[in-house]
XYZ file of C-alpha atoms in Angstrom:
660
model
C -3.523 54.333 -43.863
C -6.990 55.725 -45.193
C -7.074 58.866 -46.968
C -9.161 60.315 -43.587
C -6.604 59.007 -41.365
C -3.951 60.707 -43.213
C -5.614 64.199 -43.364
C -6.394 63.610 -39.505
C -2.955 63.253 -39.224
C -1.919 65.910 -41.086
C -4.506 68.046 -39.097
C -3.116 67.030 -35.569
C 0.298 68.138 -36.809
C -0.567 71.392 -38.352
C -2.651 72.311 -34.851
C 0.635 71.143 -32.566
C 2.473 73.335 -34.836
C 0.041 76.454 -34.372
C -0.847 76.877 -38.003
C -4.146 74.939 -38.229
C -7.778 76.538 -37.226
C -9.788 74.734 -40.033
C -12.750 73.194 -38.493
C -12.471 69.486 -37.901
C -15.944 68.943 -39.285
C -14.766 69.901 -42.987
C -12.265 67.144 -43.248
C -14.445 64.737 -40.843
C -17.086 64.466 -43.601
C -16.464 63.105 -46.940
C -19.758 64.899 -47.987
C -18.869 67.979 -49.774
C -20.808 71.473 -49.016
C -23.122 73.145 -51.646
C -21.876 76.556 -52.661
C -24.243 79.468 -53.432
C -22.528 82.894 -54.314
C -24.910 85.653 -54.493
C -23.072 88.892 -56.336
C -24.724 91.616 -56.502
C -24.490 94.596 -59.212
C -23.704 98.170 -57.880
C -24.495 97.544 -54.184
C -22.922 99.920 -51.752
C -21.513 99.063 -48.414
C -24.283 100.095 -46.274
C -27.396 99.339 -48.972
C -27.989 96.527 -46.654
C -29.589 97.306 -43.311
C -27.197 95.097 -41.087
C -24.542 97.198 -42.857
C -26.059 100.543 -41.978
C -29.142 101.596 -44.330
C -30.626 104.702 -42.958
C -33.696 104.264 -44.822
C -35.144 100.443 -45.072
C -34.553 97.066 -43.834
C -33.485 94.296 -45.897
C -34.837 91.441 -43.669
C -33.426 88.545 -45.851
C -29.923 89.723 -46.152
C -30.244 90.604 -42.534
C -31.415 86.982 -42.289
C -27.868 85.893 -43.661
C -25.892 88.378 -41.461
C -27.582 86.684 -38.134
C -26.869 83.181 -39.190
C -23.033 83.806 -40.610
C -20.343 86.120 -40.376
C -19.959 89.592 -41.799
C -16.421 91.242 -42.753
C -16.102 94.693 -43.094
C -12.905 94.450 -44.822
C -13.883 92.821 -48.114
C -12.819 94.018 -51.184
C -13.283 93.945 -54.910
C -10.510 94.481 -57.626
C -12.073 97.101 -59.267
C -14.834 99.942 -58.776
C -16.445 98.590 -62.081
C -18.238 95.500 -63.125
C -16.533 93.905 -65.694
C -13.262 93.099 -63.808
C -15.043 92.788 -60.688
C -16.636 89.480 -62.185
C -13.413 88.476 -63.735
C -11.835 88.283 -60.409
C -14.477 86.442 -58.562
C -14.597 83.822 -61.420
C -11.017 83.502 -61.790
C -9.258 84.354 -58.445
C -6.706 86.496 -60.210
C -6.684 90.064 -61.170
C -8.586 90.831 -63.874
C -5.505 93.215 -65.766
C -3.964 89.486 -66.434
C -6.804 88.728 -68.749
C -7.194 92.269 -70.540
C -10.391 93.308 -68.935
C -9.730 96.647 -67.385
C -13.032 98.357 -67.274
C -16.688 97.614 -68.665
C -16.979 95.466 -71.419
C -18.449 97.211 -74.595
C -18.657 96.974 -78.036
C -15.844 96.143 -80.036
C -14.755 99.386 -81.137
C -14.891 100.582 -77.600
C -13.098 97.919 -76.216
C -10.210 98.275 -79.076
C -9.897 101.914 -78.031
C -9.203 101.227 -74.609
C -6.138 98.249 -75.046
C -9.338 95.909 -73.874
C -10.125 92.334 -74.780
C -13.616 91.525 -75.892
C -14.103 88.688 -73.741
C -12.567 86.526 -70.905
C -10.199 83.790 -72.520
C -12.238 80.554 -72.169
C -8.742 79.241 -70.707
C -8.809 81.274 -67.591
C -9.120 79.095 -64.411
C -12.558 79.216 -63.191
C -14.163 77.953 -59.803
C -16.711 76.184 -61.993
C -14.555 74.275 -64.150
C -12.505 72.868 -60.708
C -15.804 72.016 -59.199
C -17.500 70.427 -62.289
C -14.509 67.978 -62.110
C -14.990 67.011 -58.986
C -18.405 65.988 -59.559
C -20.693 69.396 -58.736
C -23.672 70.309 -60.519
C -23.002 74.329 -61.755
C -24.956 76.795 -62.564
C -24.939 80.583 -63.514
C -28.050 82.694 -62.979
C -28.020 86.662 -63.878
C -25.765 89.362 -65.053
C -22.405 88.076 -66.883
C -20.557 90.656 -68.331
C -17.590 89.181 -69.018
C -17.823 88.911 -72.902
C -21.160 88.775 -75.557
C -23.798 91.170 -76.127
C -23.790 94.322 -77.744
C -21.783 93.879 -81.160
C -19.739 90.947 -79.437
C -21.188 87.582 -81.178
C -18.372 85.451 -80.687
C -17.616 85.464 -77.048
C -17.916 81.824 -75.317
C -20.647 80.872 -73.725
C -20.852 80.560 -69.812
C -20.706 76.544 -70.467
C -16.913 77.149 -71.668
C -15.983 78.358 -68.338
C -17.520 75.110 -66.175
C -20.983 75.811 -65.844
C -23.579 73.328 -67.032
C -26.594 75.552 -67.077
C -26.923 79.564 -67.134
C -29.303 82.292 -68.109
C -27.773 85.902 -68.457
C -28.607 89.336 -69.582
C -27.891 91.203 -72.456
C -24.527 91.689 -71.908
C -23.482 87.517 -72.316
C -24.743 85.061 -74.498
C -26.235 81.451 -74.378
C -29.868 81.494 -72.754
C -30.599 85.151 -71.794
C -33.378 87.520 -70.421
C -33.684 90.999 -72.177
C -35.982 94.020 -70.840
C -36.310 96.276 -73.599
C -37.176 96.260 -77.372
C -34.342 97.686 -78.595
C -32.246 94.957 -76.838
C -34.263 92.316 -78.149
C -33.692 92.609 -81.845
C -29.799 92.970 -80.967
C -30.124 89.850 -79.024
C -31.853 87.977 -81.750
C -29.589 89.200 -84.252
C -26.674 87.964 -82.147
C -28.138 84.323 -81.670
C -26.188 82.044 -79.610
C -29.095 80.729 -77.112
C -32.955 81.249 -76.105
C -34.045 84.861 -75.740
C -36.818 85.365 -72.862
C -38.227 89.131 -72.901
C -39.671 90.218 -69.405
C -39.974 93.393 -67.948
C -37.066 94.747 -66.002
C -38.537 94.225 -62.492
C -39.091 90.925 -63.006
C -35.506 89.986 -64.006
C -34.607 88.842 -60.193
C -37.831 86.869 -60.270
C -36.908 84.665 -63.434
C -33.455 84.036 -62.174
C -34.561 83.248 -58.993
C -36.857 80.629 -60.628
C -33.894 79.262 -62.566
C -31.809 79.089 -59.216
C -34.395 77.680 -57.278
C -35.064 74.507 -60.087
C -31.360 74.188 -60.166
C -31.223 73.637 -56.598
C -34.387 71.301 -56.583
C -33.051 68.849 -59.692
C -29.428 68.765 -57.695
C -30.465 68.652 -54.063
C -28.936 65.071 -54.045
C -25.694 65.673 -55.260
C -23.280 69.022 -54.774
C -24.001 71.802 -56.435
C -22.361 75.216 -57.027
C -24.676 77.909 -58.361
C -24.360 81.787 -58.824
C -27.018 84.361 -58.496
C -26.117 87.544 -59.636
C -28.665 90.037 -59.898
C -28.634 93.727 -61.067
C -31.811 95.109 -59.397
C -30.079 98.207 -57.748
C -27.911 99.060 -61.085
C -29.405 102.166 -62.382
C -31.725 102.764 -64.162
C -33.656 101.853 -61.209
C -37.374 100.641 -62.844
C -39.634 98.985 -60.045
C -42.897 97.572 -60.756
C -45.838 100.199 -61.255
C -46.618 102.092 -57.922
C -43.682 100.404 -55.714
C -41.797 103.530 -55.254
C -44.762 105.217 -54.026
C -44.296 103.190 -50.754
C -41.281 105.127 -50.182
C -41.586 108.529 -51.002
C -42.456 109.442 -47.315
C -38.276 108.336 -46.784
C -36.589 111.016 -48.818
C -37.229 114.028 -50.806
C -34.895 112.626 -53.792
C -36.891 110.901 -56.587
C -33.990 108.621 -57.296
C -34.187 107.112 -53.607
C -37.989 106.086 -53.988
C -36.760 103.853 -57.288
C -33.732 102.558 -55.610
C -35.501 101.206 -52.576
C -38.338 99.742 -54.210
C -35.918 97.576 -56.150
C -33.630 97.232 -52.989
C -36.627 95.441 -51.320
C -37.469 93.681 -54.651
C -34.427 92.086 -54.711
C -34.102 91.229 -51.029
C -37.373 89.437 -51.332
C -36.038 87.250 -54.189
C -32.790 86.712 -51.943
C -35.175 85.474 -49.788
C -36.693 82.714 -51.746
C -33.285 81.099 -52.328
C -32.787 81.005 -48.807
C -36.298 79.708 -47.966
C -35.579 76.881 -50.598
C -32.480 75.680 -49.058
C -33.985 75.551 -45.515
C -37.410 73.418 -47.199
C -35.010 71.332 -48.894
C -33.017 70.448 -45.653
C -29.854 71.715 -47.252
C -28.646 74.567 -45.037
C -26.257 72.476 -42.942
C -24.212 71.338 -46.033
C -24.468 74.762 -47.790
C -22.447 77.580 -47.784
C -23.626 80.861 -49.025
C -21.633 83.693 -49.976
C -23.089 87.070 -50.321
C -21.044 90.427 -51.604
C -21.209 92.737 -54.477
C -19.200 93.923 -57.428
C -18.404 97.752 -57.017
C -20.000 100.698 -54.815
C -23.273 102.523 -55.740
C -23.780 104.723 -58.618
C -22.163 108.086 -59.213
C -22.790 109.874 -62.176
C -21.879 113.440 -62.110
C -25.255 114.026 -63.808
C -27.433 113.416 -61.001
C -25.297 115.883 -58.922
C -25.303 118.572 -61.662
C -29.187 118.818 -61.702
C -29.085 119.451 -58.132
C -29.894 115.747 -57.025
C -28.007 112.990 -55.347
C -27.695 109.220 -56.801
C -29.558 106.642 -54.802
C -27.440 104.262 -52.565
C -25.195 104.351 -49.729
C -21.521 103.603 -49.097
C -21.872 104.194 -45.326
C -18.905 106.486 -43.820
C -16.525 105.936 -46.672
C -15.257 108.001 -49.347
C -16.036 107.798 -53.203
C -18.464 105.584 -54.879
C -18.783 103.580 -58.048
C -15.723 104.374 -60.461
C -14.027 105.746 -57.532
C -10.623 103.636 -55.950
C -11.532 105.628 -52.294
C -13.159 102.915 -50.205
C -16.593 103.463 -51.023
C -16.043 102.274 -54.620
C -14.275 98.908 -53.886
C -14.880 98.105 -50.013
C -18.156 95.868 -50.200
C -20.611 94.130 -47.910
C -19.596 90.848 -47.030
C -21.693 87.756 -45.681
C -20.582 84.027 -45.466
C -23.104 81.764 -44.207
C -22.611 77.749 -43.127
C -24.418 76.281 -40.140
C -22.315 74.256 -37.961
C -18.946 75.595 -39.171
C -19.417 79.527 -39.412
C -20.344 81.143 -36.004
C -23.628 82.793 -36.422
C -24.024 86.589 -35.892
C -20.067 86.778 -35.549
C -18.043 89.783 -37.166
C -14.514 90.369 -38.275
C -13.661 93.815 -38.764
C -9.821 93.193 -38.874
C -9.204 90.582 -41.633
C -8.642 91.756 -45.054
C -10.330 89.741 -47.850
C -10.882 89.925 -51.756
C -12.874 88.492 -54.447
C -9.188 87.223 -55.802
C -10.015 84.854 -52.476
C -13.062 83.279 -53.054
C -11.997 81.061 -55.579
C -9.039 79.539 -53.467
C -11.269 79.283 -50.262
C -14.072 77.572 -51.827
C -11.900 75.112 -53.489
C -10.216 74.528 -50.143
C -13.254 74.104 -48.467
C -14.440 71.439 -50.687
C -10.707 69.563 -50.870
C -10.020 70.991 -54.617
C -6.238 71.661 -54.966
C -5.564 75.310 -54.914
C -3.211 76.222 -57.450
C -0.112 78.551 -57.064
C -0.911 80.535 -60.304
C -3.676 82.369 -58.165
C -3.723 85.979 -57.169
C -6.220 85.086 -54.612
C -5.408 83.068 -51.327
C -7.228 80.374 -49.000
C -8.906 82.406 -46.354
C -11.414 79.580 -44.804
C -9.961 80.443 -41.930
C -11.302 83.966 -41.574
C -14.729 82.617 -42.224
C -14.051 80.268 -39.508
C -13.375 82.245 -37.084
C -9.812 83.133 -36.940
C -8.779 86.898 -38.075
C -5.594 87.108 -39.769
C -3.436 89.269 -41.964
C -3.268 89.339 -45.733
C -0.313 90.096 -48.264
C -1.245 93.611 -49.986
C -3.831 94.211 -52.305
C -3.856 96.197 -55.544
C -6.078 98.253 -57.994
C -5.846 99.771 -60.885
C -8.723 101.724 -62.699
C -9.028 104.983 -64.816
C -7.114 105.995 -67.783
C -6.041 104.644 -70.158
C -8.498 102.071 -70.290
C -11.779 103.915 -68.807
C -12.938 107.663 -68.419
C -15.826 106.973 -65.955
C -15.395 109.025 -63.001
C -17.111 109.567 -59.803
C -19.680 112.581 -59.693
C -17.981 114.863 -57.399
C -14.407 115.903 -57.225
C -13.938 114.267 -53.442
C -14.798 110.845 -55.278
C -12.049 111.295 -57.976
C -9.208 108.875 -57.177
C -6.037 108.516 -58.344
C -5.597 105.555 -61.057
C -3.655 103.310 -58.780
C -3.983 101.906 -55.305
C -2.944 98.996 -52.753
C -3.810 98.433 -49.090
C -1.216 96.655 -47.036
C -2.446 96.000 -43.030
C -3.762 99.131 -42.320
C -2.549 101.468 -44.561
C -3.917 102.679 -48.256
C -1.706 104.001 -50.834
C -2.734 105.887 -53.973
C -1.124 107.504 -56.963
C -1.191 108.236 -60.522
C 0.573 106.355 -62.969
C 3.215 109.643 -63.490
C 3.709 109.601 -59.651
C 1.167 112.865 -58.876
C -1.758 112.901 -56.466
C 0.128 110.639 -53.921
C -1.987 109.658 -50.881
C -1.601 107.572 -47.555
C -4.496 106.776 -45.249
C -4.555 104.843 -42.178
C -7.805 103.133 -42.969
C -7.801 101.851 -39.183
C -7.929 105.355 -37.892
C -9.149 107.501 -40.769
C -11.420 104.999 -42.515
C -13.380 107.776 -44.253
C -9.959 108.768 -46.050
C -9.811 112.510 -44.918
C -6.247 112.859 -43.534
C -3.244 112.471 -46.125
C -0.114 111.233 -44.426
C 2.192 111.774 -46.958
C 4.625 114.513 -45.521
C 4.381 112.201 -42.277
C 5.196 109.002 -43.507
C 7.941 109.455 -46.269
C 9.747 105.929 -46.066
C 6.512 104.147 -46.124
C 5.221 106.061 -48.877
C 8.735 105.092 -50.561
C 8.167 101.557 -49.845
C 4.507 101.368 -50.944
C 4.969 103.050 -54.456
C 7.953 100.647 -55.084
C 5.776 97.716 -54.383
C 2.918 99.072 -56.312
C 5.322 99.798 -59.251
C 6.565 96.234 -59.399
C 2.781 95.198 -59.221
C 1.956 97.565 -62.076
C 4.916 96.270 -64.025
C 3.818 92.260 -63.667
C 0.378 92.855 -64.696
C 1.638 95.272 -67.836
C 0.184 98.455 -66.710
C 1.959 101.912 -67.696
C 3.518 103.050 -64.598
C 6.496 105.280 -64.169
C 8.600 103.439 -61.718
C 11.523 105.968 -61.702
C 9.331 109.298 -61.108
C 9.378 110.336 -56.896
C 5.665 110.485 -55.959
C 4.341 113.954 -55.460
C 1.323 114.847 -52.966
C -1.762 116.395 -54.774
C -1.599 119.760 -56.061
C -4.435 122.309 -56.223
C -6.761 120.870 -58.624
C -10.363 122.039 -60.039
C -13.017 119.578 -61.493
C -14.365 120.347 -65.001
C -17.427 118.519 -66.491
C -16.208 116.139 -69.137
C -18.732 113.873 -71.041
C -21.319 114.134 -68.233
C -18.794 113.499 -65.507
C -16.073 115.116 -63.617
C -12.106 115.052 -64.437
C -9.577 117.098 -62.146
C -7.519 119.663 -64.121
C -4.104 120.848 -62.318
C -4.549 124.487 -61.331
C -1.807 126.558 -62.430
C -1.465 129.963 -60.903
C -4.556 129.891 -58.596
C -7.323 129.818 -61.139
C -10.334 130.787 -58.990
C -14.086 129.033 -59.000
C -15.055 125.514 -59.876
C -17.027 123.857 -62.743
C -19.478 126.579 -62.785
C -17.568 129.395 -63.077
C -13.814 129.787 -63.243
C -11.927 133.005 -63.466
C -8.710 133.683 -65.150
C -6.177 136.715 -65.064
C -4.119 136.049 -68.342
C -1.479 134.624 -66.345
C -3.383 131.172 -65.092
C -4.799 128.211 -66.613
C -5.900 124.826 -66.059
C -4.306 121.831 -67.379
C -5.203 117.825 -67.671
C -2.535 115.632 -66.702
C -1.203 113.432 -69.836
C -2.069 109.838 -68.600
C -5.927 111.171 -68.430
C -6.123 112.779 -71.731
C -9.294 111.310 -74.072
C -8.598 109.378 -77.131
C -9.540 112.099 -80.233
C -8.220 110.358 -83.474
C -9.484 107.884 -85.658
C -13.048 110.133 -86.217
C -14.206 110.442 -82.622
C -16.808 113.216 -81.503
C -15.641 116.033 -79.812
C -17.911 119.103 -78.388
C -16.666 122.236 -76.275
C -19.473 124.326 -75.177
C -19.856 127.037 -71.984
C -20.262 131.006 -71.993
C -17.145 133.132 -71.655
C -17.269 136.820 -70.367
C -13.680 138.360 -71.535
C -12.028 141.170 -70.552
C -9.304 140.868 -73.216
C -9.648 140.815 -76.844
C -7.090 137.930 -76.850
C -6.511 134.454 -75.173
C -6.998 130.833 -75.416
C -10.247 129.085 -73.942
C -9.455 125.741 -74.680
C -6.400 124.189 -76.657
C -5.268 120.472 -77.310
C -2.129 119.309 -79.111
C 0.054 121.564 -81.388
C 0.043 123.241 -84.617
C 0.520 119.749 -86.438
C -2.213 117.729 -84.362
C -4.427 119.581 -82.387
C -7.651 122.207 -81.776
C -8.312 125.095 -79.928
C -10.920 127.691 -79.089
C -9.741 131.191 -78.739
C -10.225 134.911 -79.093
C -8.360 136.868 -81.678
C -8.617 140.454 -81.570
C -12.046 139.995 -80.252
C -13.145 137.423 -83.097
C -14.233 133.729 -81.428
C -12.369 131.298 -83.274
C -11.946 127.454 -83.603
C -9.000 126.113 -85.225
C -8.269 122.285 -86.126
C -5.036 121.234 -86.809
C -4.252 117.758 -89.032
C -0.595 116.888 -90.185
C 0.445 120.201 -90.003
C -2.623 121.689 -92.172
C -4.432 124.336 -90.076
C -8.565 125.054 -90.373
C -10.449 127.744 -89.066
C -13.640 129.110 -88.188
C -13.950 132.602 -87.085
C -16.658 134.877 -86.030
C -17.285 137.895 -88.812
C -17.184 140.264 -86.031
C -16.027 140.609 -82.764
C -17.951 139.002 -80.332
C -19.784 140.872 -77.388
C -18.471 140.408 -73.477
C -20.441 137.630 -72.539
C -21.759 135.058 -75.149
C -22.269 131.264 -75.119
C -20.566 129.320 -77.542
C -20.173 125.409 -78.815
C -16.909 123.889 -80.707
C -17.747 121.023 -82.246
C -15.744 118.118 -84.505
C -17.895 115.002 -85.479
C -16.944 111.771 -86.436
C -17.400 112.635 -90.028
C -14.865 115.244 -90.036
C -17.048 118.269 -90.081
C -16.059 121.158 -87.575
C -18.621 123.965 -86.769
C -18.815 126.960 -84.767
C -22.140 128.244 -82.642
C -22.366 131.420 -80.943
C -25.629 132.151 -79.172
C -26.864 129.012 -80.548
C -26.477 130.566 -84.224
C -23.720 128.705 -86.478
C -20.673 130.898 -87.581
C -20.926 130.192 -91.174
C -21.231 126.406 -92.607
C -20.108 123.744 -91.204
C -16.393 123.043 -92.555
C -15.384 119.390 -93.836
C -11.713 118.780 -92.868
C -11.322 115.184 -92.008
C -10.088 113.720 -88.685
C -7.119 113.197 -86.863
C -4.880 109.967 -87.752
C -2.708 110.239 -84.422
C -3.471 111.712 -81.412
C -2.716 115.129 -80.084
C 0.835 115.546 -78.011
C 0.724 117.332 -74.652
C -2.203 118.268 -72.506
C -5.583 120.145 -72.473
C -5.231 123.341 -71.461
C -8.115 125.698 -70.262
C -7.418 129.633 -70.141
C -4.149 129.343 -72.185
C -1.966 127.192 -74.077
C 1.129 126.827 -72.532
C 2.708 124.302 -74.734
C 3.502 124.646 -78.374
C 0.735 126.572 -79.539
C -2.073 125.221 -81.806
C -3.380 128.670 -83.233
C -1.442 131.322 -84.977
C -0.744 133.222 -81.343
C 2.432 133.058 -79.164
C 2.097 130.648 -75.870
C 0.518 131.071 -73.432
C -1.941 133.663 -74.669
C -4.041 133.641 -71.309
C -7.178 134.272 -71.213
C -8.689 137.231 -69.102
C -12.019 136.803 -67.846
C -14.405 134.360 -66.766
C -15.794 130.817 -68.454
C -18.859 129.398 -66.860
C -20.426 125.965 -67.249
C -17.680 124.718 -69.505
C -18.352 121.139 -70.542
C -16.198 118.913 -73.112
C -17.961 115.938 -74.297
C -15.668 113.126 -75.953
C -16.620 109.635 -76.252
C -17.299 107.502 -73.333
C -15.690 104.502 -74.728
C -12.477 106.269 -74.963
């Protein structure tokens, strides 16, 4: 029996069993389809107009939607770039490869317990398709290793790509759009470097993509276009943002809309080329994004809003709420995918793209993948999916959403309509019915205790399998009262002990209440990392702790002692102190710093208190939590715990290294 007859026979059996709904044409035609994957950097769910952009149209992305299927329950595996790129490349959870957050310098990667690059032994779609005779190319952002000071990362060719052109966050041929990045790239070597303006990145990458398609039009090809136009900073061509000033009073919107339009234009060039070459009917185009729109706290603190749209969804980039991980998704394949169709029930993930593509082109799908074949969904048959899981946050990343309501727990999972979220210590447990409550407004924790227990067990097992720290014995607890405090130009949720009043702009303490940061969120201090704590205090007592972390063995604290403002650091049991010569007035600005050279200093109203003191650096991390307004653990300073502060602390910020 011929191979074709065998396949037909098996298909008939599946149909009779009620299990098969894969279109006949895939198997009836020996010609393998071309695959084009467009993976946008930082595009929110509602940035394309076909998904709800309230300001402008994206006509070429909309062309794709009219020609194919939209999925509205499509997810990435992380609300940040590098992990999402690993999952779409491999079909596996990024944590299996030690990449939990964005790849940075060697020291920052090490501090967060991360690898410097994706291991070249990882299974990739490109390797599998290349083995089947496909021409393979990657043009655009890489960010799976290489760049900064990492000069030994494998080139894209090691992952199965015949040709590539990346940005500075990768090696091999690459484009660089700033002078500083150019010199660093030249020092790293490994490929040709093309200087360009930032707004020309997509033009150059699409030029390469089109050239690749033209040269391989007579054989099957797999090509990825990964633009980063809508990743900040948004820098359009001169004068382009003027076209959008009438749409918004937010300057960040103007530049964003200009670069979004530019990117849409270049996506249109790819579509046009495929049509002009007569390749539309044998080309599958997949379009989605790596995480939600940017959400830095700095813009909110300046009274502005970051650009980009997450639609009805809560959260944005750096958040496990839906706005950070639910992405726009379109798949187009004329003659196979129903044009203008939409699936609002099937759940799909970047994990699924590799096995789905492999299934469509007839490549064996291994059983070691976390993703599953979802070709039936693309071809119009909605179906359920096994649970999806997420981990994002400490200890691998401290980048967080810019608003308190965007600050999500570290772990999340979705099973059917339900989304469950919790921290590794069991805190802040939340359960949402996303069908009834897609904006995640009503926590069902109290209404569904048995479901919470079941999902918590499943999430803990997944975390254990991947290798994440997760206390599987602790009982989950719903969120208690919290207040967000600015740390490193972003927000961190502190537990509110005793009803501290106010917000990050002004906190009011009565001597018995305080804030503390959960242990799993603690920044790393040891090893010579810069530390800065500053704000304005108005005290109604001569004593009281303003900010403390650690204990009298290893730690630091800013406090009042008989009216004197004091900054203590403790290293291996040795205390070092800087204190004001006289009692401070009720209202003063202060700054306490401990730099990476081991020097500590204290400023009051911008004036140094004495001279900077050279004390060295911590060699081990402080124990206990960070506390504001008291020191309820083992005290850092020579005072009795908790030594509560009585008064107000305004505009308090702490800065720790982002890479920690």
